[in-house]
Amino acid sequence: SPGRAMMGIMPPHIYERGPVGIVSRSGTLGYEAASQLKEIGIGVSTSVGIGGDPINGSSFLDHLKRFEADDETEAIVMIGEIGGLQEAQAAQYARDHMHKPVVGYIAGLTAPKGRTMGHAGAIVSTVGESAAEKVKLMRECGVKVVKLPSDFGTTVPKVLRR
């Protein structure tokens, strides 16, 4: 949380305190979102990198619940990738239980099925784990999905109505 605490490996100069919660399986893409938001004068309430391995210490769902309950968070950026079902579960939770807008991105649209991409968690092995399937479900659940990471800076202000 900018101005309060930094844990892990995060470049502090890209974070400014503000109303957007970020939860990401990719550290680098989480940094990209924070950097774009800072460039346009929007800061971050908390940024969490949950990692891309199959077993995490926390999940998208855990952090969506926290962001929904946090008075300082007005919108959420959720960055996922191929493999696993966390993004689908989080999108369904957002649809059924959240009032705050969620902007999403899924890395790996061109990833071939069955091939590990970068780390153990990034592999499409079953139905629902491909980037295209996740994007489709997220959109059906009301998540505003951006096509490219470079779209965070233009999309987040719209959901914040700024």
PDB file of N, CA and C in Angstrom, residues 16-62:
ATOM      1  N   GLU A  16       1.646   5.454  -6.330  1.00  0.00           N
ATOM      2  CA  GLU A  16       1.133   6.634  -5.648  1.00  0.00           C
ATOM      3  C   GLU A  16      -0.174   6.229  -4.980  1.00  0.00           C
ATOM      4  N   ARG A  17      -0.436   6.764  -3.819  1.00  0.00           N
ATOM      5  CA  ARG A  17      -1.645   6.420  -3.072  1.00  0.00           C
ATOM      6  C   ARG A  17      -2.888   6.871  -3.844  1.00  0.00           C
ATOM      7  N   GLY A  18      -3.901   5.999  -3.904  1.00  0.00           N
ATOM      8  CA  GLY A  18      -5.116   6.338  -4.627  1.00  0.00           C
ATOM      9  C   GLY A  18      -6.197   5.283  -4.478  1.00  0.00           C
ATOM     10  N   PRO A  19      -7.209   5.314  -5.365  1.00  0.00           N
ATOM     11  CA  PRO A  19      -8.420   4.516  -5.179  1.00  0.00           C
ATOM     12  C   PRO A  19      -8.499   3.177  -5.920  1.00  0.00           C
ATOM     13  N   VAL A  20      -7.407   2.718  -6.529  1.00  0.00           N
ATOM     14  CA  VAL A  20      -7.479   1.511  -7.346  1.00  0.00           C
ATOM     15  C   VAL A  20      -6.700   0.366  -6.698  1.00  0.00           C
ATOM     16  N   GLY A  21      -7.383  -0.749  -6.468  1.00  0.00           N
ATOM     17  CA  GLY A  21      -6.723  -1.951  -5.985  1.00  0.00           C
ATOM     18  C   GLY A  21      -6.243  -2.769  -7.169  1.00  0.00           C
ATOM     19  N   ILE A  22      -5.036  -3.290  -7.071  1.00  0.00           N
ATOM     20  CA  ILE A  22      -4.479  -4.132  -8.138  1.00  0.00           C
ATOM     21  C   ILE A  22      -4.170  -5.500  -7.553  1.00  0.00           C
ATOM     22  N   VAL A  23      -4.622  -6.548  -8.232  1.00  0.00           N
ATOM     23  CA  VAL A  23      -4.245  -7.915  -7.890  1.00  0.00           C
ATOM     24  C   VAL A  23      -3.837  -8.605  -9.185  1.00  0.00           C
ATOM     25  N   SER A  24      -2.637  -9.201  -9.170  1.00  0.00           N
ATOM     26  CA  SER A  24      -2.072  -9.703 -10.409  1.00  0.00           C
ATOM     27  C   SER A  24      -1.311 -11.002 -10.204  1.00  0.00           C
ATOM     28  N   ARG A  25      -1.419 -11.881 -11.181  1.00  0.00           N
ATOM     29  CA  ARG A  25      -0.575 -13.082 -11.190  1.00  0.00           C
ATOM     30  C   ARG A  25       0.792 -12.750 -11.758  1.00  0.00           C
ATOM     31  N   SER A  26       0.908 -11.658 -12.487  1.00  0.00           N
ATOM     32  CA  SER A  26       2.177 -11.229 -13.076  1.00  0.00           C
ATOM     33  C   SER A  26       2.660  -9.959 -12.391  1.00  0.00           C
ATOM     34  N   GLY A  27       3.800 -10.027 -11.745  1.00  0.00           N
ATOM     35  CA  GLY A  27       4.358  -8.841 -11.112  1.00  0.00           C
ATOM     36  C   GLY A  27       4.584  -7.717 -12.104  1.00  0.00           C
ATOM     37  N   THR A  28       5.185  -8.046 -13.229  1.00  0.00           N
ATOM     38  CA  THR A  28       5.506  -7.029 -14.228  1.00  0.00           C
ATOM     39  C   THR A  28       4.260  -6.342 -14.770  1.00  0.00           C
ATOM     40  N   LEU A  29       3.199  -7.089 -15.036  1.00  0.00           N
ATOM     41  CA  LEU A  29       1.973  -6.464 -15.534  1.00  0.00           C
ATOM     42  C   LEU A  29       1.287  -5.647 -14.438  1.00  0.00           C
ATOM     43  N   GLY A  30       1.418  -6.063 -13.197  1.00  0.00           N
ATOM     44  CA  GLY A  30       0.919  -5.255 -12.091  1.00  0.00           C
ATOM     45  C   GLY A  30       1.652  -3.923 -12.014  1.00  0.00           C
ATOM     46  N   TYR A  31       2.971  -3.959 -12.220  1.00  0.00           N
ATOM     47  CA  TYR A  31       3.767  -2.720 -12.254  1.00  0.00           C
ATOM     48  C   TYR A  31       3.315  -1.827 -13.401  1.00  0.00           C
ATOM     49  N   GLU A  32       3.037  -2.447 -14.541  1.00  0.00           N
ATOM     50  CA  GLU A  32       2.602  -1.673 -15.709  1.00  0.00           C
ATOM     51  C   GLU A  32       1.296  -0.945 -15.416  1.00  0.00           C
ATOM     52  N   ALA A  33       0.360  -1.629 -14.794  1.00  0.00           N
ATOM     53  CA  ALA A  33      -0.919  -0.987 -14.451  1.00  0.00           C
ATOM     54  C   ALA A  33      -0.700   0.179 -13.497  1.00  0.00           C
ATOM     55  N   ALA A  34       0.095  -0.027 -12.451  1.00  0.00           N
ATOM     56  CA  ALA A  34       0.360   1.042 -11.479  1.00  0.00           C
ATOM     57  C   ALA A  34       1.057   2.226 -12.132  1.00  0.00           C
ATOM     58  N   SER A  35       1.997   1.955 -13.004  1.00  0.00           N
ATOM     59  CA  SER A  35       2.740   3.014 -13.686  1.00  0.00           C
ATOM     60  C   SER A  35       1.832   3.844 -14.587  1.00  0.00           C
ATOM     61  N   GLN A  36       0.974   3.167 -15.350  1.00  0.00           N
ATOM     62  CA  GLN A  36       0.036   3.890 -16.214  1.00  0.00           C
ATOM     63  C   GLN A  36      -0.912   4.756 -15.401  1.00  0.00           C
ATOM     64  N   LEU A  37      -1.394   4.221 -14.300  1.00  0.00           N
ATOM     65  CA  LEU A  37      -2.317   4.986 -13.464  1.00  0.00           C
ATOM     66  C   LEU A  37      -1.624   6.209 -12.876  1.00  0.00           C
ATOM     67  N   LYS A  38      -0.392   6.042 -12.417  1.00  0.00           N
ATOM     68  CA  LYS A  38       0.341   7.183 -11.859  1.00  0.00           C
ATOM     69  C   LYS A  38       0.527   8.271 -12.920  1.00  0.00           C
ATOM     70  N   GLU A  39       0.816   7.864 -14.152  1.00  0.00           N
ATOM     71  CA  GLU A  39       1.013   8.823 -15.251  1.00  0.00           C
ATOM     72  C   GLU A  39      -0.198   9.720 -15.472  1.00  0.00           C
ATOM     73  N   ILE A  40      -1.387   9.207 -15.164  1.00  0.00           N
ATOM     74  CA  ILE A  40      -2.601  10.003 -15.392  1.00  0.00           C
ATOM     75  C   ILE A  40      -3.191  10.539 -14.090  1.00  0.00           C
ATOM     76  N   GLY A  41      -2.401  10.442 -13.019  1.00  0.00           N
ATOM     77  CA  GLY A  41      -2.817  11.038 -11.758  1.00  0.00           C
ATOM     78  C   GLY A  41      -3.762  10.202 -10.909  1.00  0.00           C
ATOM     79  N   ILE A  42      -3.796   8.889 -11.161  1.00  0.00           N
ATOM     80  CA  ILE A  42      -4.627   7.988 -10.360  1.00  0.00           C
ATOM     81  C   ILE A  42      -3.698   7.047  -9.611  1.00  0.00           C
ATOM     82  N   GLY A  43      -3.906   6.924  -8.325  1.00  0.00           N
ATOM     83  CA  GLY A  43      -3.038   6.088  -7.513  1.00  0.00           C
ATOM     84  C   GLY A  43      -3.656   4.746  -7.158  1.00  0.00           C
ATOM     85  N   VAL A  44      -2.934   4.031  -6.307  1.00  0.00           N
ATOM     86  CA  VAL A  44      -3.267   2.661  -5.945  1.00  0.00           C
ATOM     87  C   VAL A  44      -3.528   2.578  -4.443  1.00  0.00           C
ATOM     88  N   SER A  45      -4.609   1.907  -4.067  1.00  0.00           N
ATOM     89  CA  SER A  45      -4.876   1.675  -2.641  1.00  0.00           C
ATOM     90  C   SER A  45      -3.952   0.577  -2.125  1.00  0.00           C
ATOM     91  N   THR A  46      -3.919  -0.539  -2.832  1.00  0.00           N
ATOM     92  CA  THR A  46      -3.045  -1.666  -2.516  1.00  0.00           C
ATOM     93  C   THR A  46      -2.783  -2.434  -3.799  1.00  0.00           C
ATOM     94  N   SER A  47      -1.556  -2.928  -3.939  1.00  0.00           N
ATOM     95  CA  SER A  47      -1.208  -3.761  -5.082  1.00  0.00           C
ATOM     96  C   SER A  47      -0.650  -5.074  -4.555  1.00  0.00           C
ATOM     97  N   VAL A  48      -1.218  -6.176  -5.038  1.00  0.00           N
ATOM     98  CA  VAL A  48      -0.824  -7.498  -4.565  1.00  0.00           C
ATOM     99  C   VAL A  48      -0.459  -8.373  -5.753  1.00  0.00           C
ATOM    100  N   GLY A  49       0.723  -8.953  -5.703  1.00  0.00           N
ATOM    101  CA  GLY A  49       1.124  -9.947  -6.686  1.00  0.00           C
ATOM    102  C   GLY A  49       0.934 -11.322  -6.078  1.00  0.00           C
ATOM    103  N   ILE A  50      -0.007 -12.093  -6.614  1.00  0.00           N
ATOM    104  CA  ILE A  50      -0.281 -13.406  -6.035  1.00  0.00           C
ATOM    105  C   ILE A  50       0.567 -14.503  -6.672  1.00  0.00           C
ATOM    106  N   GLY A  51       1.274 -14.175  -7.742  1.00  0.00           N
ATOM    107  CA  GLY A  51       2.115 -15.172  -8.389  1.00  0.00           C
ATOM    108  C   GLY A  51       1.331 -16.058  -9.336  1.00  0.00           C
ATOM    109  N   GLY A  52       2.061 -16.725 -10.182  1.00  0.00           N
ATOM    110  CA  GLY A  52       1.419 -17.538 -11.198  1.00  0.00           C
ATOM    111  C   GLY A  52       1.531 -19.029 -10.997  1.00  0.00           C
ATOM    112  N   ASP A  53       2.077 -19.449  -9.878  1.00  0.00           N
ATOM    113  CA  ASP A  53       2.205 -20.879  -9.642  1.00  0.00           C
ATOM    114  C   ASP A  53       0.844 -21.501  -9.315  1.00  0.00           C
ATOM    115  N   PRO A  54       0.711 -22.804  -9.490  1.00  0.00           N
ATOM    116  CA  PRO A  54      -0.591 -23.448  -9.267  1.00  0.00           C
ATOM    117  C   PRO A  54      -1.105 -23.307  -7.833  1.00  0.00           C
ATOM    118  N   ILE A  55      -0.207 -23.246  -6.858  1.00  0.00           N
ATOM    119  CA  ILE A  55      -0.620 -23.095  -5.466  1.00  0.00           C
ATOM    120  C   ILE A  55      -0.083 -21.753  -4.966  1.00  0.00           C
ATOM    121  N   ASN A  56      -0.990 -20.873  -4.548  1.00  0.00           N
ATOM    122  CA  ASN A  56      -0.627 -19.542  -4.079  1.00  0.00           C
ATOM    123  C   ASN A  56      -0.963 -19.403  -2.602  1.00  0.00           C
ATOM    124  N   GLY A  57      -0.343 -18.426  -1.958  1.00  0.00           N
ATOM    125  CA  GLY A  57      -0.674 -18.132  -0.574  1.00  0.00           C
ATOM    126  C   GLY A  57      -2.008 -17.425  -0.441  1.00  0.00           C
ATOM    127  N   SER A  58      -2.427 -16.749  -1.509  1.00  0.00           N
ATOM    128  CA  SER A  58      -3.733 -16.093  -1.545  1.00  0.00           C
ATOM    129  C   SER A  58      -4.227 -16.120  -2.986  1.00  0.00           C
ATOM    130  N   SER A  59      -5.492 -15.793  -3.156  1.00  0.00           N
ATOM    131  CA  SER A  59      -6.102 -15.912  -4.483  1.00  0.00           C
ATOM    132  C   SER A  59      -6.731 -14.593  -4.920  1.00  0.00           C
ATOM    133  N   PHE A  60      -7.149 -14.545  -6.173  1.00  0.00           N
ATOM    134  CA  PHE A  60      -7.917 -13.398  -6.659  1.00  0.00           C
ATOM    135  C   PHE A  60      -9.147 -13.191  -5.780  1.00  0.00           C
ATOM    136  N   LEU A  61      -9.819 -14.264  -5.483  1.00  0.00           N
ATOM    137  CA  LEU A  61     -11.044 -14.191  -4.682  1.00  0.00           C
ATOM    138  C   LEU A  61     -10.781 -13.554  -3.312  1.00  0.00           C
ATOM    139  N   ASP A  62      -9.703 -13.968  -2.653  1.00  0.00           N
ATOM    140  CA  ASP A  62      -9.348 -13.380  -1.360  1.00  0.00           C
ATOM    141  C   ASP A  62      -9.230 -11.859  -1.462  1.00  0.00           C
TER     142      ASP A  62
END
